[in-house]
JSON list of C-alpha atoms in Angstrom, two decimals:
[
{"chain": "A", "resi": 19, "resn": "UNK", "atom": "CA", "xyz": [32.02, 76.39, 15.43]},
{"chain": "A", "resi": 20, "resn": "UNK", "atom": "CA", "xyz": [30.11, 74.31, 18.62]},
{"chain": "A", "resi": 21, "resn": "UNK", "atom": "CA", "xyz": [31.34, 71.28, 20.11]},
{"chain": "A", "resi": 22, "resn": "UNK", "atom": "CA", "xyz": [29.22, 68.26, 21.05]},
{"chain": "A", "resi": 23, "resn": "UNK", "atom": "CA", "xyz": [29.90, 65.85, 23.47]},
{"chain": "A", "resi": 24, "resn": "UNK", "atom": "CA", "xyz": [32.39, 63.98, 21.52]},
{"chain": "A", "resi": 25, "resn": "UNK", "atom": "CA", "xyz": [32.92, 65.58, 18.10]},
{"chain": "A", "resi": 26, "resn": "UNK", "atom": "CA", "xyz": [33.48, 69.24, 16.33]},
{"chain": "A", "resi": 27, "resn": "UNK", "atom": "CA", "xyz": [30.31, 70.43, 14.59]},
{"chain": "A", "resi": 28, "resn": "UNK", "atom": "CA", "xyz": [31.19, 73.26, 12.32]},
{"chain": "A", "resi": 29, "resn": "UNK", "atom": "CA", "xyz": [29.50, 75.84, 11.00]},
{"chain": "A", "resi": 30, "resn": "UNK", "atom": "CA", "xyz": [29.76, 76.82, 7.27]},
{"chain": "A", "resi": 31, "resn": "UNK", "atom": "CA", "xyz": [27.54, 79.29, 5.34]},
{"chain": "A", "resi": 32, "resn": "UNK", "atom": "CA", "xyz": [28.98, 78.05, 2.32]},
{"chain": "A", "resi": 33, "resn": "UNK", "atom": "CA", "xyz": [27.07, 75.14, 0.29]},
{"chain": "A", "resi": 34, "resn": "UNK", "atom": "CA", "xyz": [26.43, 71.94, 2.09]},
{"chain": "A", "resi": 35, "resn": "UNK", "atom": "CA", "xyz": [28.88, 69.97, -0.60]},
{"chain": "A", "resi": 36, "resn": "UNK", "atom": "CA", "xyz": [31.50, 72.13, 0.64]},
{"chain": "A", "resi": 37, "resn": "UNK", "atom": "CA", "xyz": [30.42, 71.39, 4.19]},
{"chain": "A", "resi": 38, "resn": "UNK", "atom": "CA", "xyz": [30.43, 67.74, 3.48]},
{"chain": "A", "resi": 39, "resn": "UNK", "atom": "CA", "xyz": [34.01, 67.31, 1.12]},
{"chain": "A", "resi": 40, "resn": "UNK", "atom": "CA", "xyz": [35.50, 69.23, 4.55]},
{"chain": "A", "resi": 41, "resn": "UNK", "atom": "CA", "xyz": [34.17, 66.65, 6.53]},
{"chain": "A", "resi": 42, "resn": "UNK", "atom": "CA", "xyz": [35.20, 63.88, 4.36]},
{"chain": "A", "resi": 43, "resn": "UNK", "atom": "CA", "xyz": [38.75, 65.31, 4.09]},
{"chain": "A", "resi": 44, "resn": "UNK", "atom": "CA", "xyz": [38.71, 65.40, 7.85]},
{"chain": "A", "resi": 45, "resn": "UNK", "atom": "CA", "xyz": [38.06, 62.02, 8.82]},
{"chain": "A", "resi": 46, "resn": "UNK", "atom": "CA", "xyz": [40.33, 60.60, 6.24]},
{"chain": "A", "resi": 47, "resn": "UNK", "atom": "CA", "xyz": [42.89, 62.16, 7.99]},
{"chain": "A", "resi": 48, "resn": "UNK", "atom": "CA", "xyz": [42.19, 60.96, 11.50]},
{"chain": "A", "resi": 49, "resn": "UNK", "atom": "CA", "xyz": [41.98, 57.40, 9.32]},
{"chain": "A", "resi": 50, "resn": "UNK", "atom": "CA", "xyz": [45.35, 57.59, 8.22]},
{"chain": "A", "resi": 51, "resn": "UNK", "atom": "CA", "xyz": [47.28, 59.37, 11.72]},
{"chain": "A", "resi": 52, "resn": "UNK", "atom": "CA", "xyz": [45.26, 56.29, 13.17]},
{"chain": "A", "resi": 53, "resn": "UNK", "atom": "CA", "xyz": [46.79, 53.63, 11.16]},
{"chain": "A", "resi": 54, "resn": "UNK", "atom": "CA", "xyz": [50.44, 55.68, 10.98]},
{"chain": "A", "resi": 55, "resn": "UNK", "atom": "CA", "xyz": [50.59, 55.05, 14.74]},
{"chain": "A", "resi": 56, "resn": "UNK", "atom": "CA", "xyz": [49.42, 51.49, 14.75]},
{"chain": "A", "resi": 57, "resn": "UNK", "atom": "CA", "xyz": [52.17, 50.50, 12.19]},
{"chain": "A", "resi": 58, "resn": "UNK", "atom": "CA", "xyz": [54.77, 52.77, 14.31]},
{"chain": "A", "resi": 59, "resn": "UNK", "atom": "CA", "xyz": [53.60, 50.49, 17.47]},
{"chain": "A", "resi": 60, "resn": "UNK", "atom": "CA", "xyz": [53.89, 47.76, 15.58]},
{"chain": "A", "resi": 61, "resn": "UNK", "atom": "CA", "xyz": [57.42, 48.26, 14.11]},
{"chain": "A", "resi": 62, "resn": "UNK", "atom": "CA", "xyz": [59.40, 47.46, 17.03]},
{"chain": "A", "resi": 63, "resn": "UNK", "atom": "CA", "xyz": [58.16, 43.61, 16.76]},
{"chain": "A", "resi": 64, "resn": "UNK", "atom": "CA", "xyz": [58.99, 43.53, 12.94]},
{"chain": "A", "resi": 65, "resn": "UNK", "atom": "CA", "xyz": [62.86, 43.43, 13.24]},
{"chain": "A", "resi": 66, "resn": "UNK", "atom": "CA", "xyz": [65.34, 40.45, 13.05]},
{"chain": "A", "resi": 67, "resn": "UNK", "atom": "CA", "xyz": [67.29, 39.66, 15.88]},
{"chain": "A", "resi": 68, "resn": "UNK", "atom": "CA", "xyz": [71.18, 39.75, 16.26]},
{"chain": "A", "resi": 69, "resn": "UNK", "atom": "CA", "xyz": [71.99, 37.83, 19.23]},
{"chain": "A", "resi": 70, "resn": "UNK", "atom": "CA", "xyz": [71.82, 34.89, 21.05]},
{"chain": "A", "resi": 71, "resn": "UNK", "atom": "CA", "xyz": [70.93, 34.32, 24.79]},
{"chain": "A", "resi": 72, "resn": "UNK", "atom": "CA", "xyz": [72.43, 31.66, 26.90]},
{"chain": "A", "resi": 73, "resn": "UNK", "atom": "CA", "xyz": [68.30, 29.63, 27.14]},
{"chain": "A", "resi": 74, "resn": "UNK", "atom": "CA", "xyz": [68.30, 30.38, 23.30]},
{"chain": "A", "resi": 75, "resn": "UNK", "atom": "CA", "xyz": [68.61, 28.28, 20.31]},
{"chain": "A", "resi": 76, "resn": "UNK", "atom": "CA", "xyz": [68.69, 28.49, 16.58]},
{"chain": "A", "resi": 77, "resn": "UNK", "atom": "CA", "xyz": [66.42, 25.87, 14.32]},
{"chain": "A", "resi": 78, "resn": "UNK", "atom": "CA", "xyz": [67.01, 25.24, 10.82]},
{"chain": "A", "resi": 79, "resn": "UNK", "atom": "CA", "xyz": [64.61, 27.70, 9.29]},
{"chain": "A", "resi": 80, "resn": "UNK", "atom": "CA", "xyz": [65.54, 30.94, 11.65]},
{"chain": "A", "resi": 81, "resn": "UNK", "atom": "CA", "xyz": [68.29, 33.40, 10.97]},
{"chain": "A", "resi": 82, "resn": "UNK", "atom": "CA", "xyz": [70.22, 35.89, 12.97]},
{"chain": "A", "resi": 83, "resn": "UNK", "atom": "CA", "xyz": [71.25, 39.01, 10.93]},
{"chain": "A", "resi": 84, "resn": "UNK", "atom": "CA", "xyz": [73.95, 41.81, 12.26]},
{"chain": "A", "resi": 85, "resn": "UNK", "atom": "CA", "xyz": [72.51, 44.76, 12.95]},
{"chain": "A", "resi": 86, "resn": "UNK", "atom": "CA", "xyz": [73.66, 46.68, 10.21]},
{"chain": "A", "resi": 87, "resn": "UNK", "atom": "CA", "xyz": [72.15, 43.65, 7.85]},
{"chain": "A", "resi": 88, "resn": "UNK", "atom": "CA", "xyz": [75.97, 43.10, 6.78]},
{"chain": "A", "resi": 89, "resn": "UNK", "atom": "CA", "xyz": [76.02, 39.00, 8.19]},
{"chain": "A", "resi": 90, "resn": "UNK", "atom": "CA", "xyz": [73.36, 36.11, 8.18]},
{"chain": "A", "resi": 91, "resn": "UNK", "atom": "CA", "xyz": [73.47, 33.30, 10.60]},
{"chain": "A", "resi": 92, "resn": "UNK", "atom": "CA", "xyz": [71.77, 29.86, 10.07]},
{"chain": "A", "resi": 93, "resn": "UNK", "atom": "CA", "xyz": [71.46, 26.93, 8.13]},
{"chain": "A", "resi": 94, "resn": "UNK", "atom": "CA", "xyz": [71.94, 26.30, 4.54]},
{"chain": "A", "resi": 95, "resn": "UNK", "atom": "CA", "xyz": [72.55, 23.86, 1.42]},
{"chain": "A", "resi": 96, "resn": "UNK", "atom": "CA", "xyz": [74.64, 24.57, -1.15]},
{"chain": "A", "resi": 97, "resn": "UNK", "atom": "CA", "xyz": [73.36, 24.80, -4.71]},
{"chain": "A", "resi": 98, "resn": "UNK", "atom": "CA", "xyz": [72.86, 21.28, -5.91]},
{"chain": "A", "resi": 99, "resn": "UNK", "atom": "CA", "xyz": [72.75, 19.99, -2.41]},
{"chain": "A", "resi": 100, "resn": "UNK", "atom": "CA", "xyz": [70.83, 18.46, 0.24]},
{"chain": "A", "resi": 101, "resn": "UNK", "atom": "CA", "xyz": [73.27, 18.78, 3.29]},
{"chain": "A", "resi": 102, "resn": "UNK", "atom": "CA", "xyz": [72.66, 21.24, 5.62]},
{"chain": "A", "resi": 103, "resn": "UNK", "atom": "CA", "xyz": [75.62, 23.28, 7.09]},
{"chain": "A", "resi": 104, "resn": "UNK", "atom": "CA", "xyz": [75.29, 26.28, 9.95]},
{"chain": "A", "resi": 105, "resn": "UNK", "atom": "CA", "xyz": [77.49, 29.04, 8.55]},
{"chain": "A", "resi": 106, "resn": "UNK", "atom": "CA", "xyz": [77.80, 32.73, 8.20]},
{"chain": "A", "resi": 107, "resn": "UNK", "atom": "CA", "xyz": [77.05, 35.05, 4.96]},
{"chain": "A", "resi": 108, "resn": "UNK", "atom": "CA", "xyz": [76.89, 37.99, 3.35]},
{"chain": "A", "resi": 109, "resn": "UNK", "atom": "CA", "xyz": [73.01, 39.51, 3.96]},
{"chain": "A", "resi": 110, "resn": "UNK", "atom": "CA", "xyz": [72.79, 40.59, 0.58]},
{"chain": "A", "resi": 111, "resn": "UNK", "atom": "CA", "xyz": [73.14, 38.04, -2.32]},
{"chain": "A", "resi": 112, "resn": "UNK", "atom": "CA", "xyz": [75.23, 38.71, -4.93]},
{"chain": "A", "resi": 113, "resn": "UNK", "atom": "CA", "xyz": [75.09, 39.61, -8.75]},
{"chain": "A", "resi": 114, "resn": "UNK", "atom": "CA", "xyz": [73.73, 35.77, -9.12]},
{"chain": "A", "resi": 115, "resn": "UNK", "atom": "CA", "xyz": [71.14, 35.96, -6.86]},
{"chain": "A", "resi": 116, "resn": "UNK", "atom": "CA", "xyz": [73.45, 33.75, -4.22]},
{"chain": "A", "resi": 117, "resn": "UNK", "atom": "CA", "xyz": [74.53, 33.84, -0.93]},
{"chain": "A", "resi": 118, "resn": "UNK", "atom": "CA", "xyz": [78.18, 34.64, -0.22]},
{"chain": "A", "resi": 119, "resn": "UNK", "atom": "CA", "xyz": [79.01, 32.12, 2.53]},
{"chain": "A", "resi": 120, "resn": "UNK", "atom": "CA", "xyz": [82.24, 33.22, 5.08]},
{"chain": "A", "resi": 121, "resn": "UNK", "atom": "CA", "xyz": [82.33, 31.06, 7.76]},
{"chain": "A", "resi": 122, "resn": "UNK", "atom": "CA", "xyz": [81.25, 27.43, 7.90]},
{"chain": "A", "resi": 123, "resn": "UNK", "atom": "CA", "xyz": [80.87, 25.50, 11.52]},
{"chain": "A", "resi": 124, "resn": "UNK", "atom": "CA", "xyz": [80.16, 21.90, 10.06]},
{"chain": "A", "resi": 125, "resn": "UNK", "atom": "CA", "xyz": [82.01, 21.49, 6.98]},
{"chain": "A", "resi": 126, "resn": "UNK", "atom": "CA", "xyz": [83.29, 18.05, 7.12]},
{"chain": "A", "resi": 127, "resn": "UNK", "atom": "CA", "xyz": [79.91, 17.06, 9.25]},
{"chain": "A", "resi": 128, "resn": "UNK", "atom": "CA", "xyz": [77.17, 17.93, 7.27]},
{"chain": "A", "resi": 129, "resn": "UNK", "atom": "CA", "xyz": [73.34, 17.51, 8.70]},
{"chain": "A", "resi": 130, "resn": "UNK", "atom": "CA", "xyz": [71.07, 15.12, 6.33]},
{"chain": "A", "resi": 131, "resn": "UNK", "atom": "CA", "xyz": [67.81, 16.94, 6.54]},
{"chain": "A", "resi": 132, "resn": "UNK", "atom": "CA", "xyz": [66.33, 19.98, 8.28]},
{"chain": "A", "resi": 133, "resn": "UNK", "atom": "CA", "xyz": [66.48, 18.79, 11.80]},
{"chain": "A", "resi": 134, "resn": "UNK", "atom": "CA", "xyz": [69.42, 20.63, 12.91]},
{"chain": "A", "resi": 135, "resn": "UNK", "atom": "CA", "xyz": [69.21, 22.90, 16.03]},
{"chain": "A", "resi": 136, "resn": "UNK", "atom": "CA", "xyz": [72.76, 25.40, 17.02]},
{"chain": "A", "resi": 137, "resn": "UNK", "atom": "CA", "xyz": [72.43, 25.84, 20.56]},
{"chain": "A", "resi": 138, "resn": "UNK", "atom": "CA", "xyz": [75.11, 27.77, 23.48]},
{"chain": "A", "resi": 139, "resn": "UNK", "atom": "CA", "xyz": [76.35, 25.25, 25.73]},
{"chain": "A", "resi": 140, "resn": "UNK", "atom": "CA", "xyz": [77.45, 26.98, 29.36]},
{"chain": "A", "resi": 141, "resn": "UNK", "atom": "CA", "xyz": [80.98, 26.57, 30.36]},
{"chain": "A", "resi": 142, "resn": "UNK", "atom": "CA", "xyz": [82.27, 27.20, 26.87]},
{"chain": "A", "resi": 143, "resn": "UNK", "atom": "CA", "xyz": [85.28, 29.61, 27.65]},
{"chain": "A", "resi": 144, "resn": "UNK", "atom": "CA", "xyz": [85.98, 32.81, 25.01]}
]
């Protein structure tokens, strides 16, 4: 075994296929620790959020899930609907491939199209 400026040269008295399927073996596992650690680095940036600042807002489109992925937050039309209503569901859908909806903020105000934007207004008291 030598080293060279940047790389391990080894030394095998075997056959030069053997040599080479080493080599091979080698660099396809550099290859894959490589891309392991870019998709670790790039995991962090992949999840939902579950919260709301103060300078935030919500647009019809985006959803806020819990962070055990139990609720869903955001905007929605009921089956055979075009109104839009903000509401909370279940994250999973059910048997029937539909949202469970829990909590509904504009029932008897529904939004016509997809304009709709749920913001936090300061000096709302808890």
């Amino acid at each position: 075994m030598a080293w060279a400026s940047d790389r391990l040269i080894l030394y095998c008295p075997r056959s030069c296929c053997d040599c080479a399927k080493g080599l091979i073996h080698a660099s396809a596992k550099k290859m894959l620790l490589k891309a392991l650690l870019v998709v670790s680095l790039l995991f962090p940036f992949c999840t939902s959020i579950d919260t709301i600042e103060m300078d935030q807002h919500v647009k019809d489109g985006d959803l806020l899930v819990s962070k055990e992925n139990i609720f869903a937050l955001g905007f929605f039309s009921p089956r055979n609907s075009s109104s839009r209503y903000v509401g909370i569901w279940y994250a999973q859908k059910d048997e029937k491939d539909q949202k469970a909806v829990v909590w509904v903020a504009n029932r008897n105000d529904p939004i016509n199209d997809t304009s709709g934007v749920l913001t936090h207004k300061s000096g709302i008291k808890d």
